[in-house]
Short mmCIF file of C-alpha atoms in Angstrom, two decimals:
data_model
loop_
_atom_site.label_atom_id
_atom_site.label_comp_id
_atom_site.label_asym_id
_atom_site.label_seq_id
_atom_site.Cartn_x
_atom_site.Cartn_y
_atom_site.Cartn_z
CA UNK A 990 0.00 0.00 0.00
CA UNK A 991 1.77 3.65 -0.94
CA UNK A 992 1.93 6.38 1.26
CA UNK A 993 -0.80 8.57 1.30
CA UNK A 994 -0.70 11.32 -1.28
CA UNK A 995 0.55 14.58 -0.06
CA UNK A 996 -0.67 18.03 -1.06
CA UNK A 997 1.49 21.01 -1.48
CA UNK A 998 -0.11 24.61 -1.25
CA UNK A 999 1.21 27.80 -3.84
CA UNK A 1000 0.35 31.09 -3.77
CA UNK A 1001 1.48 32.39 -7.14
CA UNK A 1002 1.03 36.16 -7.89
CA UNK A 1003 -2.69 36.85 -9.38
CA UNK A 1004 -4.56 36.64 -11.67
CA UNK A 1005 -4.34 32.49 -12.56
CA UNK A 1006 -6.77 29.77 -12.81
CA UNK A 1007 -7.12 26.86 -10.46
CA UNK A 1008 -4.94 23.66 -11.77
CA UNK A 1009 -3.73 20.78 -10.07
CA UNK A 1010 -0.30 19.94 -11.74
CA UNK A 1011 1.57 16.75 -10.92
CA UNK A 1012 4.94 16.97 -9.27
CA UNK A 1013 7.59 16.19 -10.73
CA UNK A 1014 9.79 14.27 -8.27
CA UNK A 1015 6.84 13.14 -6.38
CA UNK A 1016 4.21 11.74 -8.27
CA UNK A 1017 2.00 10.24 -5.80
CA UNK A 1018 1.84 14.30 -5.21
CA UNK A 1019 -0.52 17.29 -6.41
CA UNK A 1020 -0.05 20.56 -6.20
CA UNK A 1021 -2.53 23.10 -6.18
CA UNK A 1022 -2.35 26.59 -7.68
CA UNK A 1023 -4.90 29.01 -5.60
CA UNK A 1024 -4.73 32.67 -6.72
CA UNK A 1025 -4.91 34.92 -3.58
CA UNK A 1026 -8.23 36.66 -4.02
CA UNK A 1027 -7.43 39.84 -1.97
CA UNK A 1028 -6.05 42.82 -3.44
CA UNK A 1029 -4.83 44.39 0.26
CA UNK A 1030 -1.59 42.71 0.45
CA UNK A 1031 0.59 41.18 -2.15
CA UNK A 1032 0.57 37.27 -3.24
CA UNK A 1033 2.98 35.36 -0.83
CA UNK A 1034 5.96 33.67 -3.25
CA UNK A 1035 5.73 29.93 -3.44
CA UNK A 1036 7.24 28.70 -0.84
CA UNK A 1037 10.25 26.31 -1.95
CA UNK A 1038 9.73 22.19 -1.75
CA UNK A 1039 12.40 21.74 -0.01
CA UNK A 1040 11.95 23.84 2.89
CA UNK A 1041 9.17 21.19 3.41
CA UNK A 1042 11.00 17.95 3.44
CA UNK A 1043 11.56 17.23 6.81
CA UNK A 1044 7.85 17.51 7.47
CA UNK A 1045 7.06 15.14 4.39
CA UNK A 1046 10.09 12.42 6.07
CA UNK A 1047 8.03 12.76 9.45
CA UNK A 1048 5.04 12.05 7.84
CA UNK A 1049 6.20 9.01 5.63
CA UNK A 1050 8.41 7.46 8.63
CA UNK A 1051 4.78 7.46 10.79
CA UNK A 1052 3.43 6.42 7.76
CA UNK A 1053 5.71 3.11 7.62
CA UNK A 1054 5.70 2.87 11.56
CA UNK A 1055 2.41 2.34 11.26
CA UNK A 1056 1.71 0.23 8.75
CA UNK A 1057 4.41 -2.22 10.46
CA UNK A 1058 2.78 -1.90 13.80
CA UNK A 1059 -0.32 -3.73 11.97
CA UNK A 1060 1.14 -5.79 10.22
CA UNK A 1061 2.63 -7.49 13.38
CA UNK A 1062 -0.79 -7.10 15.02
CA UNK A 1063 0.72 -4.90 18.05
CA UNK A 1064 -0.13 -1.81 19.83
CA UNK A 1065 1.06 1.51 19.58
CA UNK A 1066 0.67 4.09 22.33
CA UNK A 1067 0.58 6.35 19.58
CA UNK A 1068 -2.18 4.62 17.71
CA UNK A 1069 -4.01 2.67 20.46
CA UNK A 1070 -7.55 4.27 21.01
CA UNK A 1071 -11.40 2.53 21.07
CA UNK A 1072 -13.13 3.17 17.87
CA UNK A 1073 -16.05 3.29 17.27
CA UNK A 1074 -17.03 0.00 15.55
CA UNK A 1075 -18.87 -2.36 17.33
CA UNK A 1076 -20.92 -1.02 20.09
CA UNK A 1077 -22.94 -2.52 22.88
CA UNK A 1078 -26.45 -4.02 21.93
CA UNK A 1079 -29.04 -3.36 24.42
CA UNK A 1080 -31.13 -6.42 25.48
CA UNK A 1081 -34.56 -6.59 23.92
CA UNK A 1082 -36.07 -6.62 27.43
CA UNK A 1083 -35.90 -4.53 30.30
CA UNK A 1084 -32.76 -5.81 32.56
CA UNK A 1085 -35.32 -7.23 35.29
CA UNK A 1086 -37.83 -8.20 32.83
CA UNK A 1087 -36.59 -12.22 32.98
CA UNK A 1088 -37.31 -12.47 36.82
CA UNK A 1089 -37.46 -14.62 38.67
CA UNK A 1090 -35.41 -17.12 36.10
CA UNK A 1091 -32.49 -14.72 35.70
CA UNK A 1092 -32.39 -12.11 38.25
CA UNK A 1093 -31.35 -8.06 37.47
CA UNK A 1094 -28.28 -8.64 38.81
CA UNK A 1095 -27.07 -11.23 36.84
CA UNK A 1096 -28.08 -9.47 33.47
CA UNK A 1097 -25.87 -6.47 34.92
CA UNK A 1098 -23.45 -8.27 35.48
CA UNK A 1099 -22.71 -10.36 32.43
CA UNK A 1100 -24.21 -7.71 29.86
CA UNK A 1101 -23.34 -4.50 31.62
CA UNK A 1102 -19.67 -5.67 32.56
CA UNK A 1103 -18.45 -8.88 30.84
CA UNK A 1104 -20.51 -8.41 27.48
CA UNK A 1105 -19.15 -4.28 27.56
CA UNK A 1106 -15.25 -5.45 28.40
CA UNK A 1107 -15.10 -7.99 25.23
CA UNK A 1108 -16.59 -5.02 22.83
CA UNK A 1109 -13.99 -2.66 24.49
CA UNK A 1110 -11.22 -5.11 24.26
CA UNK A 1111 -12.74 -5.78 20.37
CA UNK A 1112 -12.49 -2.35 19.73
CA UNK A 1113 -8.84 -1.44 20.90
CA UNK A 1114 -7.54 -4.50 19.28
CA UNK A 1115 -8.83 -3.22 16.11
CA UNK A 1116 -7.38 0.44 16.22
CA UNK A 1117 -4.33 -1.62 14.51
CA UNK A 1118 -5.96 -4.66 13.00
CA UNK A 1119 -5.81 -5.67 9.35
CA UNK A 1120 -9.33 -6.96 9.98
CA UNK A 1121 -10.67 -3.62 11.10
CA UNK A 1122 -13.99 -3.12 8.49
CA UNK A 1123 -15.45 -6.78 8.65
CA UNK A 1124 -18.42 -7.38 9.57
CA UNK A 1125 -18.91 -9.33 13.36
CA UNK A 1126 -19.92 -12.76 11.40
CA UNK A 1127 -16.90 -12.37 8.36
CA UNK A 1128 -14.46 -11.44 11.59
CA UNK A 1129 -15.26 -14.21 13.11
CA UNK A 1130 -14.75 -16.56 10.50
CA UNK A 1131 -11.96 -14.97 9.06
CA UNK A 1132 -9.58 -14.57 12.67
CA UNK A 1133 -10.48 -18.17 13.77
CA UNK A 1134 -8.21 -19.06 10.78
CA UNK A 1135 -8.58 -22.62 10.48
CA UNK A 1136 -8.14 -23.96 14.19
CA UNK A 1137 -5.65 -21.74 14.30
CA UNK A 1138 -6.80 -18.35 16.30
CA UNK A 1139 -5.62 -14.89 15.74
CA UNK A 1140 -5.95 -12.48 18.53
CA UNK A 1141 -8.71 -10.33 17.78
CA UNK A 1142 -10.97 -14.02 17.35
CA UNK A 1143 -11.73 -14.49 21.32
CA UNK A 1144 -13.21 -10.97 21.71
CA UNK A 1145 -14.88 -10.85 18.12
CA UNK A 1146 -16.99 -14.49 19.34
CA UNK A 1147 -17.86 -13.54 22.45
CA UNK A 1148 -19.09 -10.22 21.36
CA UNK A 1149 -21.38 -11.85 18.66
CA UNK A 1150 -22.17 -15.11 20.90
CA UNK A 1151 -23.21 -12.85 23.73
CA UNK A 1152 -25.61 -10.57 21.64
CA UNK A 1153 -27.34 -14.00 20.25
CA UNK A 1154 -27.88 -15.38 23.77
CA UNK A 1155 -29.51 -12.39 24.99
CA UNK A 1156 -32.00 -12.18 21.73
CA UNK A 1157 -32.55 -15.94 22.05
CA UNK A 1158 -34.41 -15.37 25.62
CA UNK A 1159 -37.78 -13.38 26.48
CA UNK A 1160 -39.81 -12.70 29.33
CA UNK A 1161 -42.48 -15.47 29.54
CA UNK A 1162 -40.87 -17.63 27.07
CA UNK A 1163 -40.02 -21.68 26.85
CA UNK A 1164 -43.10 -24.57 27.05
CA UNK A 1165 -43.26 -25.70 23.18
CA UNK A 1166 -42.84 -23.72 20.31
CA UNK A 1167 -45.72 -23.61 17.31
CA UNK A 1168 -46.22 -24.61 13.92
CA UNK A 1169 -43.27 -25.46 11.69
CA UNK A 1170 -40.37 -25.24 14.10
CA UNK A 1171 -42.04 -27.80 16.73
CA UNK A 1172 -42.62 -30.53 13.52
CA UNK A 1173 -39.08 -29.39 12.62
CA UNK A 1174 -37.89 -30.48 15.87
CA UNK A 1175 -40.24 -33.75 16.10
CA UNK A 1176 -38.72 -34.44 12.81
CA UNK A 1177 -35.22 -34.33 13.93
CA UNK A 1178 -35.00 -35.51 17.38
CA UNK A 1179 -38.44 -37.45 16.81
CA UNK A 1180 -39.72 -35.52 19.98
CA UNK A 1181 -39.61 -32.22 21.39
CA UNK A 1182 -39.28 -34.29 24.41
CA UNK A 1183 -36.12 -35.99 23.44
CA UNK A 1184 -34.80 -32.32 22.18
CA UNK A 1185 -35.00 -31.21 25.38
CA UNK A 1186 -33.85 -33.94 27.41
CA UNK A 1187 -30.55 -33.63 24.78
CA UNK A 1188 -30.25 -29.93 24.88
CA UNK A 1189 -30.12 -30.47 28.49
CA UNK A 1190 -27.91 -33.16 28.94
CA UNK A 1191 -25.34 -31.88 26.39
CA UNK A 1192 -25.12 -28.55 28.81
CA UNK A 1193 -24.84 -30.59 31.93
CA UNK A 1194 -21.72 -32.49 29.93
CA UNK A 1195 -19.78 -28.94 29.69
CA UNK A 1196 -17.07 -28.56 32.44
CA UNK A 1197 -16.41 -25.10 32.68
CA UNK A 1198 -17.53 -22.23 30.62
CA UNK A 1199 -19.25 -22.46 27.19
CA UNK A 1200 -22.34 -22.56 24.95
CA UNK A 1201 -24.82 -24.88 24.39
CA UNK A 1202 -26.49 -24.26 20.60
CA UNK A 1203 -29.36 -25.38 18.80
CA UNK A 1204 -28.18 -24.90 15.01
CA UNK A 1205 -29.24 -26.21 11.70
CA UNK A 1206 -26.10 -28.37 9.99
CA UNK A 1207 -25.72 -27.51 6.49
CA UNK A 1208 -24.12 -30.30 5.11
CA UNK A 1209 -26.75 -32.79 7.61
CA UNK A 1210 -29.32 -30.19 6.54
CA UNK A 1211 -30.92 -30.56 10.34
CA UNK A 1212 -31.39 -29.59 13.60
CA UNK A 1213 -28.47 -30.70 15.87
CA UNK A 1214 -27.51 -29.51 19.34
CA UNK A 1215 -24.07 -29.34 20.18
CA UNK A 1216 -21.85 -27.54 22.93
CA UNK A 1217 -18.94 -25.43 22.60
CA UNK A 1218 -15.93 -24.01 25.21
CA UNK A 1219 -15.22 -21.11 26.13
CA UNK A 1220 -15.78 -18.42 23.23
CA UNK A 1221 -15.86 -20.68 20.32
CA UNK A 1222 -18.89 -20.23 17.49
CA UNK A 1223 -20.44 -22.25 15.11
CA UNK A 1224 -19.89 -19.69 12.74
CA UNK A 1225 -16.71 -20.76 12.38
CA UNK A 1226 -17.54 -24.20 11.11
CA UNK A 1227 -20.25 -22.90 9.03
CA UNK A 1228 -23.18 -23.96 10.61
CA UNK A 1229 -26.41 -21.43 11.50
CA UNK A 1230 -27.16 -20.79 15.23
CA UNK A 1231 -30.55 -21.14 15.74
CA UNK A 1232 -30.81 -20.36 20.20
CA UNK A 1233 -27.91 -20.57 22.35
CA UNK A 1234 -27.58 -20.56 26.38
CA UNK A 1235 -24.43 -19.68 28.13
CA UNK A 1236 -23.10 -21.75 30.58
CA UNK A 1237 -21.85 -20.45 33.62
CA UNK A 1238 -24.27 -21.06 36.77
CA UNK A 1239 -22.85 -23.35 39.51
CA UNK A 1240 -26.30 -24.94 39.63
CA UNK A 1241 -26.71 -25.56 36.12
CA UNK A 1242 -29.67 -28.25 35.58
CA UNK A 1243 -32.18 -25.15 37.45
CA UNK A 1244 -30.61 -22.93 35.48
CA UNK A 1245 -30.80 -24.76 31.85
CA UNK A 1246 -34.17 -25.97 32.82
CA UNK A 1247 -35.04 -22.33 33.90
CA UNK A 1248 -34.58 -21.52 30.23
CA UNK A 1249 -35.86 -24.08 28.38
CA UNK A 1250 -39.29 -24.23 30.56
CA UNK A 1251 -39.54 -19.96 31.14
CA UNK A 1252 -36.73 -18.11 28.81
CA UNK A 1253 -36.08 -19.14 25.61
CA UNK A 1254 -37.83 -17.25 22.98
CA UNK A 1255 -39.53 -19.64 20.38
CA UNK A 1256 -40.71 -16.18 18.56
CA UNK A 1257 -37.13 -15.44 17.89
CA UNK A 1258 -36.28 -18.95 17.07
CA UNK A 1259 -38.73 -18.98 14.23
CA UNK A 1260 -37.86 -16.23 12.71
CA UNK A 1261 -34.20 -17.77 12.50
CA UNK A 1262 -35.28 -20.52 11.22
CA UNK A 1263 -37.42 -18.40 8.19
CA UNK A 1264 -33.72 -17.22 7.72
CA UNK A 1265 -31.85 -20.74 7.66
CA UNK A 1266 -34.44 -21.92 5.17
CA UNK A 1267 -33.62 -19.39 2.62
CA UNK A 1268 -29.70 -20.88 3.00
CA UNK A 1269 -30.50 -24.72 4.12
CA UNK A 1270 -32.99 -27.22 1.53
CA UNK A 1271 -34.32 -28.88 4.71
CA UNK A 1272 -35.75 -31.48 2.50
CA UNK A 1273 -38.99 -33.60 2.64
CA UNK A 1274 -41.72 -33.07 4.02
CA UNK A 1275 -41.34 -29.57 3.42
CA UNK A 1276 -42.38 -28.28 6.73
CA UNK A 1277 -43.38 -24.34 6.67
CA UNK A 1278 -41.90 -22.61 9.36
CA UNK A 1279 -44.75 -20.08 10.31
#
């Protein structure tokens, strides 16, 4: 990538059109002719090139500091600072509205403080990123790098596996879902009885922190539920997330059973599964979602 393109100002003597002449030594370089429009003082001389070359060697030598600072993924003091890029999604609830199944305090806490620090963390890791302009899902995929991490892919999954968790719960949710998705479920697990007993079982099987995800397999073209440690996502395997719990509670069968009998929002799980149709053939019978 070049250097950007500098500009160099002249103030000929009036009168003189506007041009914008290449330089000759430099040219990645334009310089612009401005006649000085005032007739109380005389036009200034051009001021010589030269005098401005150790301002142009600053300029390139941050230039290539930079550009080396990202290309080793590092921090500068000079060029650390949060962007703004991926902010904090509010809950689509009020922060008590899941009570008595998930109390105030624990939606502070792991939106408000643990959900905030992984966006802030995203965000200054970025400042001097080569993966700064992705979008959360094409970050994702892209830093997990074949098994192989890069930094910026623990904060870019959490981010993105936090904000589904909290938009795969509602106040008065759980019991059975309707229409398509509960014979999409029957179909796939031959019960919604035996999809819960699994969803629950495969969350009780987790030692230490994680995910549990229902998710439709592309290449199985099915429902499937599946756990995962610590920060990792299905969308780095390519498979669609279709509800997600995260696993942290020391008394986890009340707390999974909390949200499949009370929490988890079958409204929002159907429209994700309108979505995964459009990408997944789910095959025969063709069952219609809504």
């Amino acid at each position: 990538m070049p250097p950007p393109a500098l500009l160099f100002l002249s103030l000929p003597s009036p009168p003189q059109p506007l041009l914008l002449v290449q330089h000759r030594k430099a040219p990645q370089a334009l310089i612009l002719n401005l006649p000085l429009t005032s007739s109380r003082k005389p036009a200034l001389p051009a001021r010589p090139v030269a005098s401005l070359a150790p301002a142009v060697a600053t300029l390139q030598s941050d230039w290539t500091r930079k550009q080396r600072i990202r290309r080793q993924g590092g921090l500068s003091c000079r060029f650390s600072k949060i962007v703004s890029y991926y902010g904090l999604t509010t809950p689509p609830y009020k922060l008590e509205a899941l009570e008595p199944y998930m109390s105030r305090r624990t939606v502070e806490l792991h939106w408000g403080k643990h959900h905030r620090d992984y966006v802030e963390c995203l965000n200054k890791q970025l400042a001097s990123s080569p993966l700064y302009g992705y979008t959360l899902e094409e970050l994702i995929k892209e830093a997990y790098n074949n098994g192989n991490p890069l930094p910026e892919y623990n904060n870019a999954a959490q981010v993105w596996n936090h904000h589904f968790f909290w938009e795969s719960m509602q106040p008065e949710g759980g019991g059975l879902p309707e229409g398509g998705v509960l014979q999409q479920i029957e179909k796939d697990f031959g019960s919604f009885t035996n999809f819960r007993e699994e969803f629950i079982s495969s969350a009780l099987q987790l030692l230490g922190s994680g995910w549990v995800w229902l998710l439709l397999k592309r290449n199985e073209r099915k429902l499937s539920v599946v756990h995962t440690r610590n920060a990792i996502s299905p969308l780095a395997f390519g498979d669609i997330p279709i509800a997600s719990l995260d696993l942290w509670e020391d008394d986890r069968r009340t707390y999974i059973t909390n949200f499949m009998d009370h929490l988890i929002s079958w409204d929002t799980v159907t429209l994700r599964m309108m979505r995964a149709e459009s990408f997944v053939n789910l095959g025969e019978p063709n069952i219609p979602v809504a």
